[in-house]
XYZ file of C-alpha atoms in Angstrom:
667
model
C -49.550 -0.322 -5.568
C -49.712 -1.984 -2.160
C -47.611 -1.491 0.892
C -45.910 -4.694 2.029
C -44.739 -5.159 5.608
C -43.091 -8.465 6.358
C -41.914 -9.975 9.613
C -39.206 -12.553 9.333
C -38.284 -15.433 11.567
C -35.809 -17.739 9.971
C -34.910 -21.010 11.596
C -31.794 -22.983 10.734
C -30.329 -26.346 11.643
C -27.885 -24.724 14.062
C -30.571 -23.002 16.072
C -29.800 -19.529 14.745
C -32.742 -17.149 14.900
C -32.945 -13.944 12.911
C -35.902 -11.733 13.607
C -36.706 -8.418 12.105
C -38.905 -6.487 9.729
C -38.784 -4.222 6.766
C -41.255 -2.185 4.789
C -41.373 -1.878 1.010
C -43.668 -1.044 -1.875
C -44.728 -3.467 -4.585
C -47.514 -4.198 -7.044
C -47.454 -7.899 -6.114
C -46.978 -9.899 -2.932
C -43.286 -10.498 -2.425
C -41.819 -13.972 -2.864
C -39.891 -15.703 -0.109
C -36.589 -15.012 -1.847
C -37.461 -11.373 -2.466
C -38.436 -10.865 1.174
C -35.244 -12.447 2.432
C -33.071 -10.616 -0.090
C -34.605 -7.221 0.663
C -34.262 -7.810 4.383
C -30.619 -8.787 4.007
C -29.819 -5.800 1.801
C -31.642 -3.309 3.980
C -29.213 -3.801 6.869
C -31.713 -2.150 9.211
C -33.522 -5.123 10.715
C -34.963 -4.567 14.142
C -34.277 -6.887 17.017
C -31.729 -8.899 15.087
C -29.821 -11.624 16.878
C -27.380 -13.235 14.507
C -24.496 -15.631 14.831
C -22.213 -12.872 13.529
C -23.020 -10.697 16.551
C -22.629 -13.521 19.020
C -19.418 -14.934 17.592
C -17.550 -11.798 16.585
C -17.886 -12.180 12.820
C -16.298 -9.377 10.841
C -18.707 -6.560 10.199
C -19.562 -6.160 6.520
C -18.307 -3.022 4.892
C -20.640 -0.099 5.417
C -22.071 1.066 2.089
C -20.455 4.320 1.155
C -21.277 7.065 -1.271
C -19.563 6.754 -4.627
C -19.190 9.264 -7.400
C -21.644 9.200 -10.310
C -20.440 7.227 -13.309
C -21.681 6.749 -16.865
C -22.133 2.977 -17.433
C -21.442 3.405 -21.142
C -17.795 4.088 -20.304
C -17.520 0.445 -19.209
C -18.021 -0.680 -22.813
C -15.660 1.829 -24.418
C -12.754 0.270 -26.337
C -9.317 0.808 -24.799
C -7.194 3.638 -26.201
C -4.925 2.755 -29.079
C -1.376 3.661 -29.978
C 0.846 5.449 -27.482
C -2.138 6.497 -25.351
C -2.759 2.802 -24.635
C 0.411 2.633 -22.522
C 1.229 6.275 -21.662
C -1.843 7.134 -19.626
C -0.759 10.681 -18.816
C -1.700 11.507 -22.420
C -5.281 10.593 -21.558
C -5.838 12.706 -18.448
C -3.379 15.605 -18.669
C -4.922 17.357 -21.737
C -8.291 17.419 -19.967
C -6.853 18.421 -16.574
C -8.940 21.027 -14.759
C -6.680 23.759 -13.383
C -9.158 24.254 -10.576
C -7.973 20.929 -9.132
C -4.345 22.064 -8.943
C -4.566 23.579 -5.462
C -6.005 20.333 -4.090
C -3.293 18.263 -5.744
C -0.534 20.570 -4.473
C -1.750 20.291 -0.867
C -2.025 16.507 -1.227
C 1.468 16.343 -2.747
C 2.939 18.287 0.182
C 1.191 15.986 2.631
C 2.354 12.836 0.869
C 5.917 14.155 0.711
C 5.885 14.769 4.452
C 4.703 11.191 4.993
C 6.971 9.463 2.497
C 10.357 11.010 3.290
C 10.671 9.596 6.833
C 8.996 6.320 5.827
C 11.316 5.719 2.877
C 14.411 6.443 4.958
C 13.131 3.922 7.498
C 12.230 1.310 4.877
C 15.686 1.633 3.322
C 17.165 0.568 6.644
C 14.622 -2.243 6.813
C 15.847 -3.438 3.407
C 19.476 -3.269 4.556
C 20.293 -0.369 2.230
C 21.606 3.148 2.922
C 19.014 5.741 3.915
C 19.331 7.599 0.615
C 18.080 4.517 -1.253
C 14.586 5.239 0.056
C 14.691 8.769 -1.358
C 16.033 7.522 -4.692
C 13.043 5.179 -4.859
C 10.663 8.127 -4.770
C 12.541 9.899 -7.566
C 11.704 7.021 -9.911
C 8.395 5.585 -8.751
C 6.206 8.632 -8.142
C 6.768 10.101 -11.592
C 6.713 6.761 -13.398
C 3.335 5.810 -12.025
C 1.929 9.271 -12.770
C 2.890 8.734 -16.427
C 1.836 5.092 -16.846
C -0.659 4.286 -14.056
C -4.458 4.222 -14.268
C -5.366 5.157 -10.679
C -5.862 8.803 -9.786
C -5.067 8.288 -6.108
C -2.559 5.440 -5.794
C 0.847 6.343 -4.330
C 3.620 4.033 -5.547
C 6.676 3.903 -3.311
C 8.669 1.451 -1.245
C 6.612 -0.721 1.088
C 7.437 -2.576 4.266
C 6.643 -5.944 2.696
C 8.894 -5.395 -0.313
C 11.696 -4.063 1.908
C 11.630 -7.123 4.145
C 11.421 -9.534 1.206
C 14.409 -7.787 -0.374
C 16.465 -8.069 2.809
C 15.506 -11.710 3.393
C 16.514 -12.561 -0.191
C 19.761 -10.647 -0.553
C 20.963 -11.025 3.051
C 21.817 -14.747 2.832
C 23.653 -14.218 -0.491
C 26.214 -11.608 0.556
C 27.212 -9.440 3.524
C 29.524 -7.083 1.650
C 27.905 -3.625 1.430
C 28.775 -2.983 -2.231
C 27.757 -6.489 -3.332
C 24.583 -6.213 -1.266
C 23.583 -2.996 -3.046
C 24.342 -4.557 -6.440
C 22.234 -7.658 -5.694
C 19.410 -5.508 -4.323
C 19.393 -3.381 -7.486
C 19.421 -6.530 -9.613
C 16.460 -7.950 -7.699
C 14.449 -4.754 -8.171
C 15.281 -4.736 -11.881
C 14.156 -8.358 -12.216
C 10.902 -7.520 -10.432
C 10.366 -4.634 -12.845
C 11.103 -6.874 -15.817
C 8.632 -9.495 -14.631
C 5.985 -6.813 -14.170
C 6.529 -5.539 -17.710
C 6.441 -9.050 -19.159
C 3.238 -9.867 -17.273
C 1.635 -6.619 -18.418
C 2.500 -7.147 -22.074
C 1.114 -10.703 -21.807
C -2.067 -9.317 -20.180
C -1.710 -11.345 -16.992
C -3.613 -8.910 -14.794
C -5.541 -11.807 -13.242
C -2.469 -13.083 -11.337
C -3.466 -11.058 -8.276
C -6.140 -13.704 -7.688
C -3.522 -16.339 -6.889
C -3.229 -15.011 -3.335
C -6.430 -15.489 -1.372
C -7.317 -12.833 1.160
C -6.637 -14.988 4.277
C -3.252 -16.128 2.926
C -2.263 -12.561 2.027
C -3.447 -11.248 5.397
C -1.608 -14.079 7.157
C 1.565 -13.169 5.323
C 1.157 -9.475 6.155
C 0.348 -10.274 9.812
C 3.414 -12.497 10.084
C 5.468 -9.828 8.352
C 4.280 -7.225 10.864
C 5.372 -9.446 13.763
C 8.686 -10.223 12.060
C 9.472 -6.554 11.384
C 8.374 -5.362 14.827
C 10.635 -7.850 16.603
C 13.480 -6.978 14.235
C 13.190 -3.264 15.133
C 12.975 -3.707 18.905
C 16.783 -3.945 19.401
C 17.108 -0.461 17.845
C 14.587 0.863 20.374
C 16.563 -0.626 23.281
C 19.984 0.123 21.829
C 21.219 -3.476 21.906
C 22.767 -5.670 19.239
C 20.263 -7.622 17.149
C 20.319 -11.411 17.172
C 20.132 -13.941 14.366
C 17.612 -16.649 13.490
C 13.842 -16.590 13.128
C 11.493 -14.171 14.842
C 11.203 -16.199 18.048
C 14.985 -16.592 18.341
C 15.525 -12.879 17.769
C 12.972 -11.999 20.433
C 14.558 -14.379 22.960
C 17.956 -12.850 22.169
C 16.544 -9.402 22.953
C 15.099 -10.598 26.264
C 18.459 -12.122 27.278
C 20.298 -8.858 26.507
C 17.889 -6.358 28.071
C 20.558 -5.624 30.675
C 22.632 -3.993 27.928
C 19.915 -1.427 27.135
C 21.160 2.061 26.287
C 19.091 4.515 28.338
C 19.134 7.520 25.973
C 18.307 5.296 23.002
C 15.361 3.751 24.834
C 14.140 7.193 25.862
C 14.294 8.459 22.273
C 12.609 5.343 20.856
C 9.787 5.213 23.394
C 9.288 8.966 23.107
C 8.949 8.697 19.342
C 6.420 5.859 19.702
C 4.342 7.849 22.204
C 4.430 10.861 19.883
C 3.389 8.847 16.817
C 0.508 7.007 18.465
C -0.579 10.129 20.354
C -0.725 12.305 17.240
C -2.571 9.603 15.349
C -5.217 9.523 18.061
C -5.519 13.217 18.906
C -4.531 14.972 15.650
C -4.736 12.517 12.750
C -4.350 15.268 10.132
C -0.851 16.084 11.427
C 1.929 14.113 9.636
C 3.231 12.342 12.705
C 6.179 10.778 10.896
C 7.498 14.144 9.771
C 7.010 15.628 13.253
C 8.857 12.706 14.870
C 11.662 12.999 12.324
C 12.137 16.750 12.877
C 11.960 16.519 16.671
C 14.315 13.523 16.660
C 16.899 15.486 14.667
C 16.530 18.537 16.938
C 16.854 16.549 20.166
C 19.796 14.566 18.823
C 21.596 17.710 17.672
C 20.959 19.774 20.823
C 21.910 17.021 23.302
C 24.685 15.426 21.194
C 23.065 12.026 21.514
C 25.632 10.348 19.260
C 28.215 10.892 22.019
C 25.885 9.107 24.462
C 25.805 5.885 22.462
C 22.732 6.657 20.364
C 23.116 5.386 16.804
C 22.389 8.001 14.131
C 21.873 7.851 10.372
C 25.085 9.664 9.535
C 26.031 11.652 6.472
C 23.862 11.215 3.386
C 25.142 12.085 -0.095
C 23.800 15.260 -1.670
C 22.739 15.385 -5.308
C 20.860 13.268 -7.802
C 21.872 9.613 -8.160
C 23.501 8.254 -11.288
C 21.894 5.606 -13.448
C 23.947 2.422 -13.380
C 23.674 -1.373 -13.607
C 26.167 -3.491 -11.683
C 26.959 -7.073 -12.598
C 26.393 -9.981 -10.200
C 27.507 -13.638 -10.399
C 25.367 -15.731 -12.742
C 24.719 -18.362 -10.079
C 22.907 -15.766 -7.973
C 20.282 -15.057 -10.651
C 18.171 -18.122 -9.841
C 17.435 -17.286 -6.166
C 16.728 -13.688 -7.168
C 14.240 -14.859 -9.806
C 12.348 -16.976 -7.278
C 12.181 -14.076 -4.833
C 11.126 -11.692 -7.620
C 8.100 -13.891 -8.342
C 7.025 -13.664 -4.700
C 7.624 -9.919 -4.665
C 5.501 -9.515 -7.785
C 2.560 -11.370 -6.224
C 2.690 -9.441 -2.957
C 3.235 -6.008 -4.522
C 0.609 -6.471 -7.216
C -2.033 -7.888 -4.878
C -1.687 -4.947 -2.502
C -1.417 -2.366 -5.292
C -4.378 -3.565 -7.328
C -6.542 -3.932 -4.230
C -5.830 -0.352 -3.181
C -6.318 1.001 -6.717
C -9.654 -0.802 -7.128
C -10.837 0.501 -3.775
C -10.327 4.147 -4.736
C -11.608 3.610 -8.280
C -14.865 2.184 -6.950
C -15.262 5.029 -4.519
C -14.637 7.764 -7.077
C -16.303 6.183 -10.102
C -13.530 5.426 -12.566
C -11.961 2.279 -14.016
C -8.660 0.508 -13.379
C -6.838 -1.373 -16.139
C -5.223 -4.352 -14.385
C -2.851 -5.076 -17.272
C -1.724 -1.457 -17.499
C -1.122 -1.488 -13.737
C 1.393 -4.269 -14.297
C 3.181 -2.145 -16.887
C 3.207 0.958 -14.689
C 4.605 -0.977 -11.727
C 7.171 -2.515 -14.055
C 8.400 0.875 -15.246
C 8.453 2.172 -11.658
C 10.560 -0.755 -10.418
C 12.940 -0.670 -13.379
C 13.515 3.020 -12.695
C 14.029 2.378 -8.978
C 16.474 -0.437 -9.705
C 18.519 1.755 -12.061
C 18.812 4.408 -9.323
C 19.642 1.909 -6.556
C 16.253 2.163 -4.849
C 13.763 -0.263 -3.297
C 11.164 -2.529 -4.847
C 8.004 -0.423 -5.020
C 4.266 -0.884 -5.076
C 1.010 0.855 -4.242
C 0.293 1.243 -0.546
C -3.251 1.509 0.767
C -2.222 3.582 3.802
C -0.099 6.048 1.817
C -2.763 6.327 -0.880
C -5.453 6.896 1.748
C -3.455 9.851 3.103
C -3.185 11.184 -0.445
C -6.943 10.899 -0.981
C -7.879 12.419 2.385
C -5.541 15.334 1.675
C -7.671 16.162 -1.373
C -5.837 14.553 -4.309
C -7.771 14.736 -7.571
C -5.198 13.209 -9.928
C -1.636 11.929 -10.173
C -0.517 15.555 -10.146
C -0.180 15.127 -6.369
C 2.452 12.407 -6.962
C 4.281 14.692 -9.381
C 4.354 17.421 -6.714
C 5.685 14.935 -4.148
C 8.346 13.799 -6.640
C 9.489 17.392 -7.255
C 9.739 17.996 -3.512
C 11.807 14.809 -3.222
C 14.187 16.216 -5.847
C 14.572 19.332 -3.677
C 15.161 17.099 -0.648
C 17.896 15.090 -2.384
C 19.586 18.224 -3.738
C 19.508 20.428 -0.660
C 18.057 18.830 2.478
C 19.946 15.555 3.008
C 22.533 17.131 5.393
C 19.658 17.734 7.817
C 19.261 13.975 8.337
C 22.801 13.407 9.643
C 21.844 13.422 13.348
C 18.582 11.503 12.935
C 18.547 8.719 15.579
C 18.068 5.163 14.318
C 15.623 4.655 17.205
C 13.265 7.198 15.617
C 13.329 5.270 12.341
C 12.628 2.053 14.258
C 9.678 3.759 15.952
C 8.339 4.868 12.556
C 8.481 1.296 11.286
C 6.887 -0.208 14.410
C 4.089 2.367 14.226
C 3.459 1.478 10.568
C 3.518 -2.253 11.387
C 1.029 -1.910 14.223
C -1.770 -1.296 11.731
C -0.964 -4.581 9.985
C -1.715 -6.802 12.981
C -4.816 -8.465 11.512
C -6.406 -9.728 14.714
C -9.999 -8.760 13.899
C -9.725 -10.130 10.385
C -8.573 -13.505 11.661
C -11.409 -13.666 14.149
C -13.760 -13.236 11.222
C -11.993 -15.895 9.161
C -12.301 -18.331 12.058
C -16.072 -17.879 12.071
C -16.602 -17.703 8.320
C -14.403 -20.524 7.030
C -12.076 -22.535 9.245
C -10.015 -24.004 6.390
C -8.934 -20.598 5.107
C -8.370 -19.400 8.671
C -5.878 -22.214 9.229
C -4.182 -21.571 5.901
C -3.724 -17.920 6.841
C -2.479 -18.896 10.283
C -0.026 -21.416 8.833
C 1.291 -18.735 6.470
C 1.745 -16.430 9.458
C 3.543 -19.189 11.354
C 5.781 -19.862 8.354
C 6.890 -16.229 8.268
C 7.474 -16.064 12.017
C 9.035 -19.485 12.598
C 10.983 -19.962 9.340
C 11.487 -16.839 7.243
C 9.597 -14.349 5.112
C 9.947 -15.863 1.643
C 9.421 -19.505 2.717
C 6.300 -18.403 4.591
C 4.930 -16.732 1.477
C 5.726 -19.734 -0.727
C 4.074 -22.049 1.772
C 0.929 -19.908 1.779
C 0.680 -19.749 -2.011
C 1.311 -23.470 -2.484
C -1.155 -24.466 0.233
C -3.846 -22.244 -1.292
C -3.316 -23.723 -4.739
C -3.480 -27.219 -3.257
C -6.769 -26.281 -1.581
C -8.157 -24.974 -4.886
C -7.223 -28.201 -6.657
C -8.629 -30.248 -3.776
C -12.007 -28.518 -3.924
C -12.142 -28.564 -7.723
C -11.432 -32.295 -7.729
C -14.234 -33.025 -5.247
C -17.380 -31.240 -6.435
C -20.620 -31.746 -4.576
C -22.943 -34.088 -6.473
C -26.464 -33.244 -5.303
C -29.582 -35.349 -5.802
C -32.385 -33.131 -7.122
C -36.076 -33.203 -6.377
C -39.103 -31.079 -7.233
C -39.460 -27.852 -5.244
C -42.943 -27.655 -3.655
C -45.156 -24.868 -5.003
C -42.592 -24.105 -7.727
C -43.412 -25.978 -10.940
C -40.446 -26.900 -13.147
C -37.987 -26.031 -10.348
C -35.579 -28.562 -8.817
C -33.366 -28.386 -5.752
C -30.976 -30.462 -3.663
C -32.907 -33.072 -1.673
C -30.030 -33.502 0.766
C -30.239 -29.863 1.790
C -34.021 -29.614 1.566
C -35.656 -32.865 2.745
C -39.119 -31.550 1.862
C -38.249 -31.511 -1.840
C -39.860 -34.413 -3.704
C -37.626 -36.970 -5.434
C -38.778 -37.940 -8.929
C -40.049 -41.553 -8.917
C -38.057 -43.839 -11.185
C -35.352 -41.258 -11.885
C -32.111 -40.219 -10.229
C -31.519 -36.542 -11.062
C -28.084 -35.245 -10.023
C -26.388 -31.879 -10.371
C -22.670 -31.082 -10.323
C -22.007 -27.888 -8.365
C -18.658 -27.374 -10.098
C -17.486 -27.953 -13.674
C -16.663 -31.528 -14.624
C -13.050 -31.843 -15.795
C -10.213 -34.335 -15.896
C -9.195 -33.926 -12.235
C -12.623 -34.788 -10.828
C -14.083 -37.038 -13.539
C -13.299 -40.333 -11.774
C -14.576 -39.124 -8.405
C -17.812 -37.888 -9.988
C -18.318 -41.210 -11.772
C -17.792 -43.181 -8.552
C -20.142 -40.884 -6.623
C -22.924 -41.258 -9.192
C -22.532 -45.051 -9.213
C -22.756 -45.049 -5.417
C -25.938 -42.942 -5.502
C -27.451 -45.348 -8.027
C -26.591 -48.352 -5.889
C -27.971 -46.715 -2.735
C -31.250 -45.637 -4.372
C -34.381 -47.527 -3.320
C -35.792 -48.627 -5.680
C -33.158 -48.544 -8.415
C -33.784 -45.778 -10.958
C -34.577 -46.515 -14.574
C -32.556 -43.504 -15.764
C -29.919 -41.159 -14.369
C -30.157 -37.502 -15.454
C -27.004 -35.397 -14.954
C -27.383 -31.613 -14.898
C -24.183 -30.363 -16.577
C -25.155 -26.701 -16.590
C -21.997 -25.799 -14.655
C -19.811 -26.914 -17.578
C -18.776 -24.344 -20.205
C -17.083 -27.167 -22.121
C -16.015 -30.807 -21.806
C -12.468 -32.133 -21.978
C -11.524 -35.528 -23.404
C -11.118 -37.210 -20.009
C -14.566 -36.110 -18.837
C -16.161 -37.188 -22.124
C -14.546 -40.619 -21.884
C -15.742 -40.910 -18.277
C -19.323 -40.181 -19.287
C -19.079 -42.834 -21.985
C -17.765 -45.370 -19.455
C -20.528 -44.417 -17.017
C -23.148 -44.865 -19.758
C -21.759 -48.358 -20.490
C -21.769 -49.334 -16.813
C -25.326 -48.098 -16.294
C -26.511 -49.768 -19.488
C -25.073 -53.066 -18.268
C -27.235 -52.647 -15.166
C -30.328 -51.871 -17.245
C -30.240 -48.157 -16.417
C -30.198 -45.261 -18.900
C -28.102 -42.086 -18.821
C -29.182 -38.612 -19.953
C -27.620 -35.146 -19.788
C -29.495 -31.902 -19.250
C -28.814 -28.167 -19.527
C -25.791 -28.659 -21.779
C -24.461 -25.524 -23.495
C -23.459 -25.495 -27.150
C -19.710 -26.221 -26.671
C -20.663 -29.270 -24.568
C -23.122 -30.416 -27.241
C -20.457 -30.001 -29.910
C -18.059 -32.157 -27.905
C -20.728 -34.821 -27.410
C -21.225 -35.055 -31.178
C -17.512 -34.986 -32.045
C -16.737 -37.749 -29.565
C -19.684 -39.942 -30.568
C -21.139 -39.816 -27.044
C -24.356 -38.187 -28.290
C -24.955 -41.169 -30.567
C -24.263 -43.566 -27.684
C -26.762 -41.770 -25.424
C -29.408 -42.007 -28.138
C -32.465 -39.918 -28.973
C -33.440 -39.604 -25.301
C -29.969 -38.831 -24.009
C -29.722 -35.014 -24.131
C -32.301 -32.467 -22.955
C -32.441 -28.697 -22.980
C -33.426 -28.505 -19.283
C -33.756 -30.840 -16.336
C -37.518 -30.399 -16.347
C -37.811 -31.440 -19.986
C -35.749 -34.517 -19.235
C -37.971 -35.405 -16.295
C -41.110 -34.874 -18.377
C -39.800 -37.132 -21.135
C -38.388 -39.914 -18.959
C -40.760 -40.227 -15.991
C -44.048 -42.130 -16.171
C -46.768 -39.552 -16.864
C -45.316 -36.355 -15.453
C -46.978 -33.903 -17.801
C -50.381 -34.192 -16.162
C -48.847 -34.276 -12.683
C -46.765 -31.145 -13.286
C -49.717 -29.317 -14.839
C -51.899 -30.258 -11.881
C -49.252 -29.005 -9.422
C -48.966 -25.733 -11.318
C -52.751 -25.273 -11.330
C -52.961 -25.919 -7.575
C -50.111 -23.470 -6.922
C -51.768 -20.818 -9.089
C -55.086 -21.230 -7.214
C -53.303 -20.890 -3.863
C -51.542 -17.683 -4.998
C -54.837 -16.154 -6.163
C -56.483 -17.114 -2.868
C -53.731 -15.467 -0.816
C -53.984 -12.312 -2.916
C -57.756 -12.043 -2.394
C -57.594 -12.868 1.311
C -54.732 -10.606 2.319
C -55.049 -7.658 -0.044
C -51.466 -8.154 -1.167
C -49.999 -8.745 2.305
C -48.810 -12.067 3.570
C -46.473 -13.684 6.058
C -43.879 -15.682 4.175
C -42.816 -19.040 5.519
C -39.210 -19.867 4.619
C -38.376 -23.535 4.667
């Protein structure tokens, strides 16, 4: 075994220089790719000067320790019968009582976080404060019974609260009708979740790209922050989009209520200060308690400070209120947007904790669990609910080992609803506004967008346009715009695949690469070898045909045969097959042959069924590109063998001369 030490200096067309070194152990000299890959994975290069550092690219996630996992569990069949859907039957019988004390502490912590947040989010949704508590009664227990994450906390979220308000608000302003429409919307969301779960549509979270989702959340954070500022200043809120509401606030600053401003700013200072100096302390609960005490002692309601008022005591009743049939359609559209946003955030958070702690998440079962949670919340008059990364992170850091922590938090919420609601009567609205603004502050995705700008400008602009749609128009239109624009981008890219011209890779017999990206690669005389870097299908068939015909016409001299590498295709549709037949006819008319290479079995079956294989002839389909080149070029067998022999002699010479060490040259 020899010790390999490699110094790297990689030059690129943009003048970027990466220098560094790493040390490894190997029986053979390392290849260029292995050297580069090991250097990139090591993350400890010395003297590195990269474009990421100079341009502010997002730092990659730091590798973290994860719990040990048995890979054989990945291939286990899913549970059958009732245990397939009721997941508590899987983990509760094997529950270790030694974990109970950790789960109880985590449940207490989560309860202290959720109670003030849910009261605040209820106001954000335009519902009474108790609606936030009723949400917890349904969602925490429902997810513990049906969910597959051990750490996820399912409750009302800021995004779902704002989407609910922006949907129901334009429909009705009557308080009773508003509550009925809100409950109907939550029930529809729950129904859609259940339907998607039973249809195994767990992949739908992929319809929102990360930049679009972050743009929506960023815009939502700005929207919510501006909407809460009037409560901090004690002035009447304005109407219109975010900009109009902010300008209204500026024009009415002279009407600021001093005590309200003092309470709101004080709560903000307390929340941010505790987060910085004592992050383990539940700042929301502290702000809530102190706000109630100060309001009660100084009778702030008599000084013009708005308070929550009397909350009903006791458990809510289960009921379904009717709404006009013509209002179902707008609620359905909004429910689809809510489903995408809630599920994307929930599944992302669940996968994060599952990876860290070494267990698996069932995406389809997550849909069912969120469906049950939202149906329960809707029946109790609560908010639309989903998994929150921030709330779940608090749960994990507090020591949660299972969903028992959520059960503990749910039981404490029952106690709160039965006995503690009178304590919230004097809670200032400014404190709730401060809680929301503090939560929103962490959703201002400035660093993420700097990274998107460097990594991929198109997605950066899509995220920014989604943000602008939320801020300048409204929440739901902004989300719809983001989703539609991302789907249009996907279709655009799929319909315009890169068609690369391939040539032989020096010192690598039988290997072919893109000549356009690597000018030192050697084009095959007499042949035009092309590769599609995306599957060929009906939407891009015509563009691919025209591109290949252009490459043939621009070749000097004209090729005798065109070889198409179709390895990216798992199958062929009728339109693509017809296009290939038309291309074969056009090339044949010009005295040029057509051949396909690297076709998988479904593609071969389609070629035979359609008759295209017969049209291409005995020399029309090859197992690999290299075999096609060998068969169709002049006398390539001897040439390729000679190249391989020369390469082998050079490798043996380097091994003898360097004792296993070498300085790779990356071209």
